[in-house]
Amino acid sequence: MNSTLRRTWAEIDLDALAHNYRTLRKRIGPDVKFLGVVKADAYGHGAVQVSRTLEQLGADYLAVSSIDEAMELRSGGIIMPILILGHTPREQVGRLIEYHITQAVTCEAKALEYSEEAVRCGGTLTVHIKVDTGMSRLGYICDGAYFTTGAQGICRACALPGLQVEGIFTHFAVADEPDEDSVAYTRSQFDLFCRITEEVEKCRGERFAIRHCANTGAVACYPEMCLDMVRPGLLLYGYGEFAEKLALQPVMTLKSTISTIKIYAPGTSVSYGRIFTTDRTTRMGVVPYGYADGFFRYLSNRCQLMTADGPAPQRGKICMDMCMIDLTDLPNVLVGDEVEIFGKRNSLNEMAALAGTIPYELTCAVSKRVPRIYRQNGAVTERELLLRF
Ligand SMILES: *Cc1c(COP(=O)(O)O)cnc(C)c1O
């Protein structure tokens, strides 16, 4: 094994990704398109590798947050449609057209900008209209008193030269929350989305080819909201409570090794800040995984890493490049042995809960210095290492 891999690495199981994709595909049925959300380097899994796999599996669309992320995929050989969910500066519109990248249009000012620039370039920009139905982030406002003006604004955008309006979409705020209030809110968002879409289609005299709104929460809890296309992210990567219910598999397993083991007498303080003191003769392992790799320092003294013989409590403050784990009760665990930070045996969901956050934040936080190792059909297919020498 390469020496870089003796430190800390992330195994990306592309078979698990394929399993998740096929399971979700079956769930939504054959007539619904599948957009895989691969923004933020595919939630830390590697956008090009994940997209390539989705392309091979027959997914219909990808979504990213910016033109840089879209261009990374095009440079990586991805040819399937890509939707940019965020803003693109007007001077980049020519590149969007050249590389067949679809842009979200979130308000009138952007619609005009994109249209003018597309006309100036002499091309046609494919766009999806974003409607704000209650997320209060991006999108045409169209609730309450704004219904008519919102619909009219979208109609005007649809008629602009240089734009080809392929789709319309919205985003849910609480589709993943089960309480009554959240269910009512999600239903009202969906209802408004359907009404505004219908209104615009009436005045436009044309149906939108792709209407979409279903994120992970909606795919899991509201199958009636799939419309023409679904847009899951987290589910695809196999994390969160819904992934567990649908028997999806976690795609990333973050692993490290034990680099050193030392024996301390009772009463020895461990690491910065001295927040942990041994109360017995303690066999302490040093693991080369710290906050610069994406370990949340807040988890210091609060979590466990998984050895082959079971969980080892993490002790003392997590450092930049290292942390300590207690191996006293695991006498067969030796220097050089692997530990799982999270993955199939040490649940990411539980670690996220301990850190007071969501699984998304933990996979996105796995830093660039952690190499990603890709596995497909049981074999290592690619190693992406950040080597600087
Ligand atoms: C990130 C994102 C998604 C995917 O969300 P998940 O909760 O991971 O399924 C879908 N749509 C939009 C607009 C997003 O920004």
Tab-separated table of C-alpha atoms and ligand atoms in Angstrom:
chain	number	residue	atom	x	y	z
A	1	MET	CA	0.000	0.000	0.000
A	2	ASN	CA	1.172	3.503	-0.859
A	3	SER	CA	2.606	5.281	2.176
A	4	THR	CA	0.008	8.060	1.866
A	5	LEU	CA	-2.594	5.411	2.480
A	6	ARG	CA	-1.067	4.448	5.780
A	7	ARG	CA	-2.438	7.655	7.182
A	8	THR	CA	-6.125	8.424	6.670
A	9	TRP	CA	-8.180	7.762	3.543
A	10	ALA	CA	-11.758	7.623	2.300
A	11	GLU	CA	-12.977	4.518	0.499
A	12	ILE	CA	-15.706	5.363	-1.980
A	13	ASP	CA	-17.827	2.314	-2.756
A	14	LEU	CA	-19.217	2.876	-6.245
A	15	ASP	CA	-21.140	-0.408	-5.983
A	16	ALA	CA	-22.998	1.050	-3.000
A	17	LEU	CA	-23.722	4.134	-5.096
A	18	ALA	CA	-25.075	1.901	-7.868
A	19	HIS	CA	-27.189	0.003	-5.343
A	20	ASN	CA	-28.628	3.259	-4.005
A	21	TYR	CA	-29.303	4.591	-7.493
A	22	ARG	CA	-31.107	1.417	-8.580
A	23	THR	CA	-33.143	1.277	-5.361
A	24	LEU	CA	-34.267	4.883	-5.796
A	25	ARG	CA	-34.927	4.368	-9.494
A	26	LYS	CA	-37.248	1.501	-8.659
A	27	ARG	CA	-38.979	3.647	-6.073
A	28	ILE	CA	-39.750	6.567	-8.402
A	29	GLY	CA	-40.806	4.454	-11.357
A	30	PRO	CA	-39.739	4.430	-15.006
A	31	ASP	CA	-41.412	7.664	-16.099
A	32	VAL	CA	-39.633	9.963	-13.666
A	33	LYS	CA	-36.227	11.372	-14.555
A	34	PHE	CA	-33.383	11.153	-12.063
A	35	LEU	CA	-31.143	14.119	-11.279
A	36	GLY	CA	-28.198	13.332	-9.035
A	37	VAL	CA	-27.055	16.256	-6.900
A	38	VAL	CA	-23.242	16.323	-7.060
A	39	LYS	CA	-22.524	19.817	-5.749
A	40	ALA	CA	-19.674	20.357	-3.277
A	41	ASP	CA	-17.561	17.615	-4.888
A	42	ALA	CA	-20.514	15.224	-4.620
A	43	TYR	CA	-20.854	15.902	-0.890
A	44	GLY	CA	-17.159	15.111	-0.521
A	45	HIS	CA	-17.243	11.816	-2.474
A	46	GLY	CA	-15.578	13.108	-5.661
A	47	ALA	CA	-17.832	14.772	-8.246
A	48	VAL	CA	-16.218	13.370	-11.393
A	49	GLN	CA	-16.143	9.767	-10.200
A	50	VAL	CA	-19.692	9.895	-8.830
A	51	SER	CA	-20.990	11.593	-11.988
A	52	ARG	CA	-19.247	9.096	-14.248
A	53	THR	CA	-20.917	6.269	-12.335
A	54	LEU	CA	-24.324	7.953	-12.526
A	55	GLU	CA	-23.848	8.523	-16.246
A	56	GLN	CA	-23.051	4.828	-16.744
A	57	LEU	CA	-26.094	3.864	-14.671
A	58	GLY	CA	-28.377	5.914	-16.878
A	59	ALA	CA	-29.185	8.921	-14.696
A	60	ASP	CA	-30.743	11.819	-16.594
A	61	TYR	CA	-29.304	14.963	-15.078
A	62	LEU	CA	-26.715	16.271	-12.618
A	63	ALA	CA	-26.846	19.389	-10.454
A	64	VAL	CA	-23.972	21.488	-9.145
A	65	SER	CA	-23.746	24.829	-7.409
A	66	SER	CA	-21.501	26.815	-9.743
A	67	ILE	CA	-19.961	26.999	-13.193
A	68	ASP	CA	-16.604	25.911	-11.747
A	69	GLU	CA	-18.175	22.699	-10.516
A	70	ALA	CA	-19.909	22.204	-13.878
A	71	MET	CA	-16.652	22.765	-15.789
A	72	GLU	CA	-14.858	20.267	-13.577
A	73	LEU	CA	-17.362	17.654	-14.737
A	74	ARG	CA	-17.078	18.617	-18.411
A	75	SER	CA	-13.246	18.484	-18.159
A	76	GLY	CA	-13.656	15.084	-16.535
A	77	GLY	CA	-15.478	13.814	-19.614
A	78	ILE	CA	-19.057	14.003	-18.338
A	79	ILE	CA	-21.427	14.697	-21.232
A	80	MET	CA	-24.852	14.356	-19.606
A	81	PRO	CA	-27.001	17.444	-18.831
A	82	ILE	CA	-25.870	19.545	-15.871
A	83	LEU	CA	-27.972	22.107	-14.036
A	84	ILE	CA	-26.314	24.947	-12.101
A	85	LEU	CA	-28.445	25.676	-9.041
A	86	GLY	CA	-26.672	28.902	-8.058
A	87	HIS	CA	-25.815	32.132	-9.834
A	88	THR	CA	-23.444	32.420	-12.789
A	89	PRO	CA	-21.826	35.791	-13.583
A	90	ARG	CA	-23.058	37.200	-16.902
A	91	GLU	CA	-19.633	37.131	-18.546
A	92	GLN	CA	-19.681	33.327	-18.236
A	93	VAL	CA	-22.920	32.840	-20.197
A	94	GLY	CA	-20.980	32.145	-23.395
A	95	ARG	CA	-19.225	29.264	-21.672
A	96	LEU	CA	-22.525	27.868	-20.391
A	97	ILE	CA	-23.790	27.756	-23.955
A	98	GLU	CA	-20.570	26.356	-25.372
A	99	TYR	CA	-20.451	23.537	-22.827
A	100	HIS	CA	-24.192	22.779	-22.856
A	101	ILE	CA	-24.713	23.646	-19.228
A	102	THR	CA	-28.214	24.454	-17.988
A	103	GLN	CA	-28.650	27.498	-15.759
A	104	ALA	CA	-31.250	28.144	-13.052
A	105	VAL	CA	-33.044	31.470	-13.473
A	106	THR	CA	-34.056	32.824	-10.114
A	107	CYS	CA	-35.488	36.292	-10.761
A	108	GLU	CA	-36.288	38.806	-13.475
A	109	ALA	CA	-32.964	40.647	-13.287
A	110	LYS	CA	-31.022	37.425	-13.932
A	111	ALA	CA	-33.413	36.384	-16.704
A	112	LEU	CA	-32.732	39.675	-18.510
A	113	GLU	CA	-28.995	39.406	-17.954
A	114	TYR	CA	-28.784	35.838	-19.239
A	115	SER	CA	-31.012	36.634	-22.209
A	116	GLU	CA	-29.015	39.711	-23.274
A	117	GLU	CA	-25.751	37.870	-22.966
A	118	ALA	CA	-27.020	34.796	-24.865
A	119	VAL	CA	-28.239	37.019	-27.690
A	120	ARG	CA	-24.919	38.859	-27.740
A	121	CYS	CA	-23.101	35.497	-28.038
A	122	GLY	CA	-25.506	34.424	-30.755
A	123	GLY	CA	-26.502	31.260	-28.891
A	124	THR	CA	-29.307	29.765	-26.863
A	125	LEU	CA	-29.001	29.145	-23.136
A	126	THR	CA	-31.060	26.302	-21.672
A	127	VAL	CA	-32.610	27.337	-18.358
A	128	HIS	CA	-34.820	26.073	-15.551
A	129	ILE	CA	-36.999	28.599	-13.724
A	130	LYS	CA	-36.600	28.533	-9.944
A	131	VAL	CA	-39.707	29.325	-7.902
A	132	ASP	CA	-39.551	30.319	-4.245
A	133	THR	CA	-42.498	28.575	-2.595
A	134	GLY	CA	-41.326	28.965	0.988
A	135	MET	CA	-37.611	28.242	1.247
A	136	SER	CA	-36.928	31.993	1.056
A	137	ARG	CA	-33.577	31.591	-0.601
A	138	LEU	CA	-33.465	31.809	-4.401
A	139	GLY	CA	-36.395	31.954	-6.798
A	140	TYR	CA	-39.318	34.007	-8.056
A	141	ILE	CA	-41.513	35.030	-5.137
A	142	CYS	CA	-45.072	33.964	-5.898
A	143	ASP	CA	-46.934	33.351	-2.652
A	144	GLY	CA	-50.015	35.244	-1.481
A	145	ALA	CA	-50.281	38.669	-3.076
A	146	TYR	CA	-47.352	37.897	-5.383
A	147	PHE	CA	-49.055	35.018	-7.176
A	148	THR	CA	-50.116	36.961	-10.250
A	149	THR	CA	-47.028	39.164	-10.535
A	150	GLY	CA	-44.824	36.102	-9.961
A	151	ALA	CA	-46.549	34.184	-12.744
A	152	GLN	CA	-46.333	37.181	-15.069
A	153	GLY	CA	-42.621	37.597	-14.346
A	154	ILE	CA	-41.963	33.944	-15.157
A	155	CYS	CA	-44.028	34.257	-18.358
A	156	ARG	CA	-41.928	37.226	-19.425
A	157	ALA	CA	-38.746	35.219	-18.788
A	158	CYS	CA	-40.104	32.368	-20.910
A	159	ALA	CA	-40.613	34.749	-23.827
A	160	LEU	CA	-37.122	36.271	-23.740
A	161	PRO	CA	-34.844	35.746	-26.747
A	162	GLY	CA	-31.759	33.584	-26.296
A	163	LEU	CA	-33.350	31.462	-23.552
A	164	GLN	CA	-34.812	28.028	-23.986
A	165	VAL	CA	-36.914	27.254	-20.918
A	166	GLU	CA	-36.718	23.519	-20.349
A	167	GLY	CA	-37.813	23.236	-16.739
A	168	ILE	CA	-39.291	24.757	-13.618
A	169	PHE	CA	-38.453	23.805	-10.052
A	170	THR	CA	-38.711	24.655	-6.386
A	171	HIS	CA	-36.968	23.552	-3.191
A	172	PHE	CA	-38.495	22.330	0.085
A	173	ALA	CA	-37.532	23.668	3.490
A	174	VAL	CA	-38.750	20.843	5.767
A	175	ALA	CA	-39.568	17.827	3.575
A	176	ASP	CA	-37.368	15.697	5.864
A	177	GLU	CA	-39.182	16.611	9.076
A	178	PRO	CA	-42.097	14.468	10.256
A	179	ASP	CA	-44.041	16.825	12.560
A	180	GLU	CA	-47.503	17.998	11.561
A	181	ASP	CA	-46.457	21.583	10.975
A	182	SER	CA	-43.658	20.577	8.614
A	183	VAL	CA	-45.926	18.195	6.701
A	184	ALA	CA	-48.489	20.984	6.237
A	185	TYR	CA	-45.728	23.390	5.145
A	186	THR	CA	-44.332	20.955	2.581
A	187	ARG	CA	-47.811	20.268	1.200
A	188	SER	CA	-48.494	23.995	0.881
A	189	GLN	CA	-45.140	24.509	-0.902
A	190	PHE	CA	-46.044	21.711	-3.312
A	191	ASP	CA	-49.534	23.057	-3.841
A	192	LEU	CA	-48.228	26.547	-4.623
A	193	PHE	CA	-45.635	25.088	-6.991
A	194	CYS	CA	-48.327	23.166	-8.888
A	195	ARG	CA	-50.606	26.197	-9.077
A	196	ILE	CA	-47.919	28.596	-10.286
A	197	THR	CA	-46.693	26.070	-12.856
A	198	GLU	CA	-50.214	25.615	-14.174
A	199	GLU	CA	-50.765	29.372	-14.324
A	200	VAL	CA	-47.555	29.964	-16.268
A	201	GLU	CA	-48.251	27.062	-18.609
A	202	LYS	CA	-51.674	28.554	-19.339
A	203	CYS	CA	-50.356	31.989	-20.256
A	204	ARG	CA	-47.389	30.514	-22.112
A	205	GLY	CA	-49.544	28.035	-23.972
A	206	GLU	CA	-46.882	25.403	-23.485
A	207	ARG	CA	-46.034	22.751	-20.890
A	208	PHE	CA	-42.683	22.759	-19.088
A	209	ALA	CA	-40.751	19.679	-20.174
A	210	ILE	CA	-39.306	19.055	-16.694
A	211	ARG	CA	-41.084	20.067	-13.465
A	212	HIS	CA	-39.136	19.054	-10.364
A	213	CYS	CA	-39.113	19.617	-6.618
A	214	ALA	CA	-38.308	16.371	-4.774
A	215	ASN	CA	-35.130	16.407	-2.671
A	216	THR	CA	-34.145	13.574	-0.312
A	217	GLY	CA	-36.964	14.248	2.169
A	218	ALA	CA	-39.601	14.339	-0.544
A	219	VAL	CA	-38.324	11.246	-2.364
A	220	ALA	CA	-38.475	9.386	0.960
A	221	CYS	CA	-41.743	10.757	2.362
A	222	TYR	CA	-43.839	12.195	-0.482
A	223	PRO	CA	-43.660	9.911	-3.533
A	224	GLU	CA	-46.627	11.813	-4.992
A	225	MET	CA	-44.324	14.833	-5.399
A	226	CYS	CA	-41.893	13.252	-7.867
A	227	LEU	CA	-43.434	15.052	-10.896
A	228	ASP	CA	-41.145	14.758	-13.964
A	229	MET	CA	-37.821	14.466	-12.145
A	230	VAL	CA	-36.436	13.914	-8.639
A	231	ARG	CA	-33.383	15.649	-7.182
A	232	PRO	CA	-31.918	13.640	-4.300
A	233	GLY	CA	-28.461	14.192	-2.848
A	234	LEU	CA	-28.020	12.695	0.593
A	235	LEU	CA	-30.141	9.602	-0.169
A	236	LEU	CA	-27.928	8.758	-3.097
A	237	TYR	CA	-24.890	8.710	-0.799
A	238	GLY	CA	-26.733	6.500	1.669
A	239	TYR	CA	-26.861	8.593	4.848
A	240	GLY	CA	-29.606	9.829	7.130
A	241	GLU	CA	-32.585	8.101	8.671
A	242	PHE	CA	-34.403	7.655	5.335
A	243	ALA	CA	-31.431	5.906	3.791
A	244	GLU	CA	-31.527	3.428	6.669
A	245	LYS	CA	-35.262	2.813	6.171
A	246	LEU	CA	-34.811	2.245	2.443
A	247	ALA	CA	-31.840	-0.101	3.060
A	248	LEU	CA	-29.460	2.147	1.143
A	249	GLN	CA	-25.739	1.780	1.761
A	250	PRO	CA	-23.255	4.435	2.895
A	251	VAL	CA	-20.950	5.181	-0.028
A	252	MET	CA	-18.029	6.591	1.955
A	253	THR	CA	-16.027	4.752	4.594
A	254	LEU	CA	-13.450	6.966	6.247
A	255	LYS	CA	-10.527	4.969	7.588
A	256	SER	CA	-7.298	5.554	9.418
A	257	THR	CA	-4.640	3.477	11.119
A	258	ILE	CA	-3.093	3.332	14.542
A	259	SER	CA	0.327	4.895	14.252
A	260	THR	CA	1.542	4.539	17.855
A	261	ILE	CA	0.390	2.917	21.102
A	262	LYS	CA	1.611	4.070	24.514
A	263	ILE	CA	0.885	2.967	28.068
A	264	TYR	CA	0.147	5.663	30.658
A	265	ALA	CA	-0.063	5.462	34.436
A	266	PRO	CA	-3.302	6.494	36.166
A	267	GLY	CA	-3.533	10.277	36.598
A	268	THR	CA	-1.927	11.162	33.243
A	269	SER	CA	-3.535	14.024	31.318
A	270	VAL	CA	-3.889	13.580	27.565
A	271	SER	CA	-3.602	16.185	24.774
A	272	TYR	CA	-4.129	19.966	24.675
A	273	GLY	CA	-6.236	21.505	27.378
A	274	ARG	CA	-5.912	18.427	29.618
A	275	ILE	CA	-9.640	17.653	29.385
A	276	PHE	CA	-9.023	13.930	29.842
A	277	THR	CA	-7.040	12.269	32.628
A	278	THR	CA	-6.520	8.510	32.850
A	279	ASP	CA	-8.109	6.812	35.866
A	280	ARG	CA	-6.324	3.495	35.311
A	281	THR	CA	-3.293	2.152	33.494
A	282	THR	CA	-4.285	3.096	29.970
A	283	ARG	CA	-3.251	1.803	26.582
A	284	MET	CA	-3.669	4.811	24.301
A	285	GLY	CA	-3.523	4.731	20.503
A	286	VAL	CA	-2.583	7.715	18.344
A	287	VAL	CA	-4.607	7.986	15.123
A	288	PRO	CA	-3.359	10.338	12.372
A	289	TYR	CA	-6.737	11.961	11.866
A	290	GLY	CA	-7.426	15.464	13.140
A	291	TYR	CA	-9.414	18.597	12.473
A	292	ALA	CA	-7.339	19.441	9.378
A	293	ASP	CA	-8.712	16.193	7.909
A	294	GLY	CA	-12.284	17.197	8.772
A	295	PHE	CA	-12.699	15.789	12.287
A	296	PHE	CA	-14.874	18.212	14.242
A	297	ARG	CA	-12.950	19.365	17.300
A	298	TYR	CA	-16.265	19.674	19.092
A	299	LEU	CA	-16.378	15.856	19.132
A	300	SER	CA	-13.323	15.737	21.441
A	301	ASN	CA	-13.935	13.254	24.260
A	302	ARG	CA	-17.448	12.662	22.902
A	303	CYS	CA	-17.197	10.019	20.193
A	304	GLN	CA	-15.718	6.654	19.347
A	305	LEU	CA	-13.785	5.189	16.437
A	306	MET	CA	-14.351	1.576	15.367
A	307	THR	CA	-11.589	-1.009	15.550
A	308	ALA	CA	-11.833	-4.584	14.272
A	309	ASP	CA	-12.586	-5.635	17.874
A	310	GLY	CA	-15.174	-2.959	18.593
A	311	PRO	CA	-15.511	0.716	19.458
A	312	ALA	CA	-12.630	2.648	21.035
A	313	PRO	CA	-13.528	5.878	22.874
A	314	GLN	CA	-11.770	8.992	21.601
A	315	ARG	CA	-9.916	10.742	24.448
A	316	GLY	CA	-8.723	14.299	24.967
A	317	LYS	CA	-8.825	17.244	22.577
A	318	ILE	CA	-8.716	16.412	18.886
A	319	CYS	CA	-5.555	17.979	17.420
A	320	MET	CA	-4.927	19.323	13.907
A	321	ASP	CA	-3.407	16.110	12.562
A	322	MET	CA	-4.020	13.508	15.243
A	323	CYS	CA	-6.331	12.234	17.914
A	324	MET	CA	-6.066	9.670	20.694
A	325	ILE	CA	-8.238	6.600	21.295
A	326	ASP	CA	-8.447	4.373	24.340
A	327	LEU	CA	-7.442	0.782	23.545
A	328	THR	CA	-7.206	-0.483	27.119
A	329	ASP	CA	-10.204	-2.782	26.680
A	330	LEU	CA	-9.114	-3.812	23.192
A	331	PRO	CA	-5.795	-5.591	23.856
A	332	ASN	CA	-5.686	-7.282	20.460
A	333	VAL	CA	-5.685	-4.010	18.538
A	334	LEU	CA	-2.108	-3.270	17.473
A	335	VAL	CA	-0.011	-0.583	15.795
A	336	GLY	CA	-0.780	-0.538	12.069
A	337	ASP	CA	-4.350	-1.787	12.486
A	338	GLU	CA	-7.145	-0.018	10.640
A	339	VAL	CA	-9.804	1.984	12.415
A	340	GLU	CA	-13.062	3.109	10.863
A	341	ILE	CA	-13.923	6.721	11.562
A	342	PHE	CA	-17.338	6.428	9.953
A	343	GLY	CA	-18.920	4.105	7.432
A	344	LYS	CA	-20.692	0.784	7.459
A	345	ARG	CA	-19.781	-0.043	11.077
A	346	ASN	CA	-19.465	3.354	12.788
A	347	SER	CA	-22.590	5.267	11.817
A	348	LEU	CA	-22.118	8.711	10.282
A	349	ASN	CA	-25.636	9.597	11.401
A	350	GLU	CA	-24.715	8.988	15.027
A	351	MET	CA	-21.482	10.923	14.749
A	352	ALA	CA	-23.343	13.851	13.164
A	353	ALA	CA	-25.909	13.770	15.973
A	354	LEU	CA	-23.094	13.840	18.561
A	355	ALA	CA	-21.588	16.839	16.768
A	356	GLY	CA	-24.945	18.630	16.784
A	357	THR	CA	-25.108	18.657	13.004
A	358	ILE	CA	-26.328	16.753	9.954
A	359	PRO	CA	-24.491	14.018	8.010
A	360	TYR	CA	-24.078	16.405	5.043
A	361	GLU	CA	-21.668	18.584	6.993
A	362	LEU	CA	-19.411	15.693	7.995
A	363	THR	CA	-18.884	14.261	4.495
A	364	CYS	CA	-18.412	17.751	3.031
A	365	ALA	CA	-15.813	18.413	5.733
A	366	VAL	CA	-13.517	15.507	4.767
A	367	SER	CA	-10.642	17.641	3.584
A	368	LYS	CA	-8.641	17.622	0.362
A	369	ARG	CA	-5.650	16.050	2.036
A	370	VAL	CA	-7.608	12.841	2.610
A	371	PRO	CA	-7.108	10.649	-0.463
A	372	ARG	CA	-10.219	9.065	-1.989
A	373	ILE	CA	-9.918	5.435	-3.036
A	374	TYR	CA	-12.582	4.236	-5.466
A	375	ARG	CA	-13.874	0.677	-5.424
A	376	GLN	CA	-16.047	-0.884	-8.095
A	377	ASN	CA	-16.970	-4.545	-8.605
A	378	GLY	CA	-14.893	-5.382	-5.568
A	379	ALA	CA	-11.636	-3.929	-6.908
A	380	VAL	CA	-9.826	-0.629	-6.422
A	381	THR	CA	-10.350	1.281	-9.663
A	382	GLU	CA	-8.835	4.641	-8.914
A	383	ARG	CA	-6.784	6.419	-6.309
A	384	GLU	CA	-6.978	10.127	-6.063
A	385	LEU	CA	-4.101	11.385	-4.014
A	386	LEU	CA	-3.011	14.883	-3.307
A	387	LEU	CA	0.731	14.520	-3.605
A	388	ARG	CA	2.953	17.526	-3.434
A	389	PHE	CA	6.564	16.513	-3.929
B	1	LIG	C1	-28.675	20.395	-2.283
B	1	LIG	C2	-29.951	20.442	-3.049
B	1	LIG	C3	-30.698	19.279	-3.278
B	1	LIG	C4	-30.374	17.948	-2.663
B	1	LIG	O1	-30.709	17.947	-1.308
B	1	LIG	P1	-30.699	16.591	-0.447
B	1	LIG	O2	-31.312	16.977	0.836
B	1	LIG	O3	-29.279	16.197	-0.305
B	1	LIG	O4	-31.493	15.600	-1.210
B	1	LIG	C5	-31.807	19.382	-4.115
B	1	LIG	N1	-32.167	20.561	-4.644
B	1	LIG	C6	-31.489	21.709	-4.414
B	1	LIG	C7	-31.970	22.975	-5.032
B	1	LIG	C8	-30.372	21.693	-3.599
B	1	LIG	O5	-29.698	22.826	-3.360
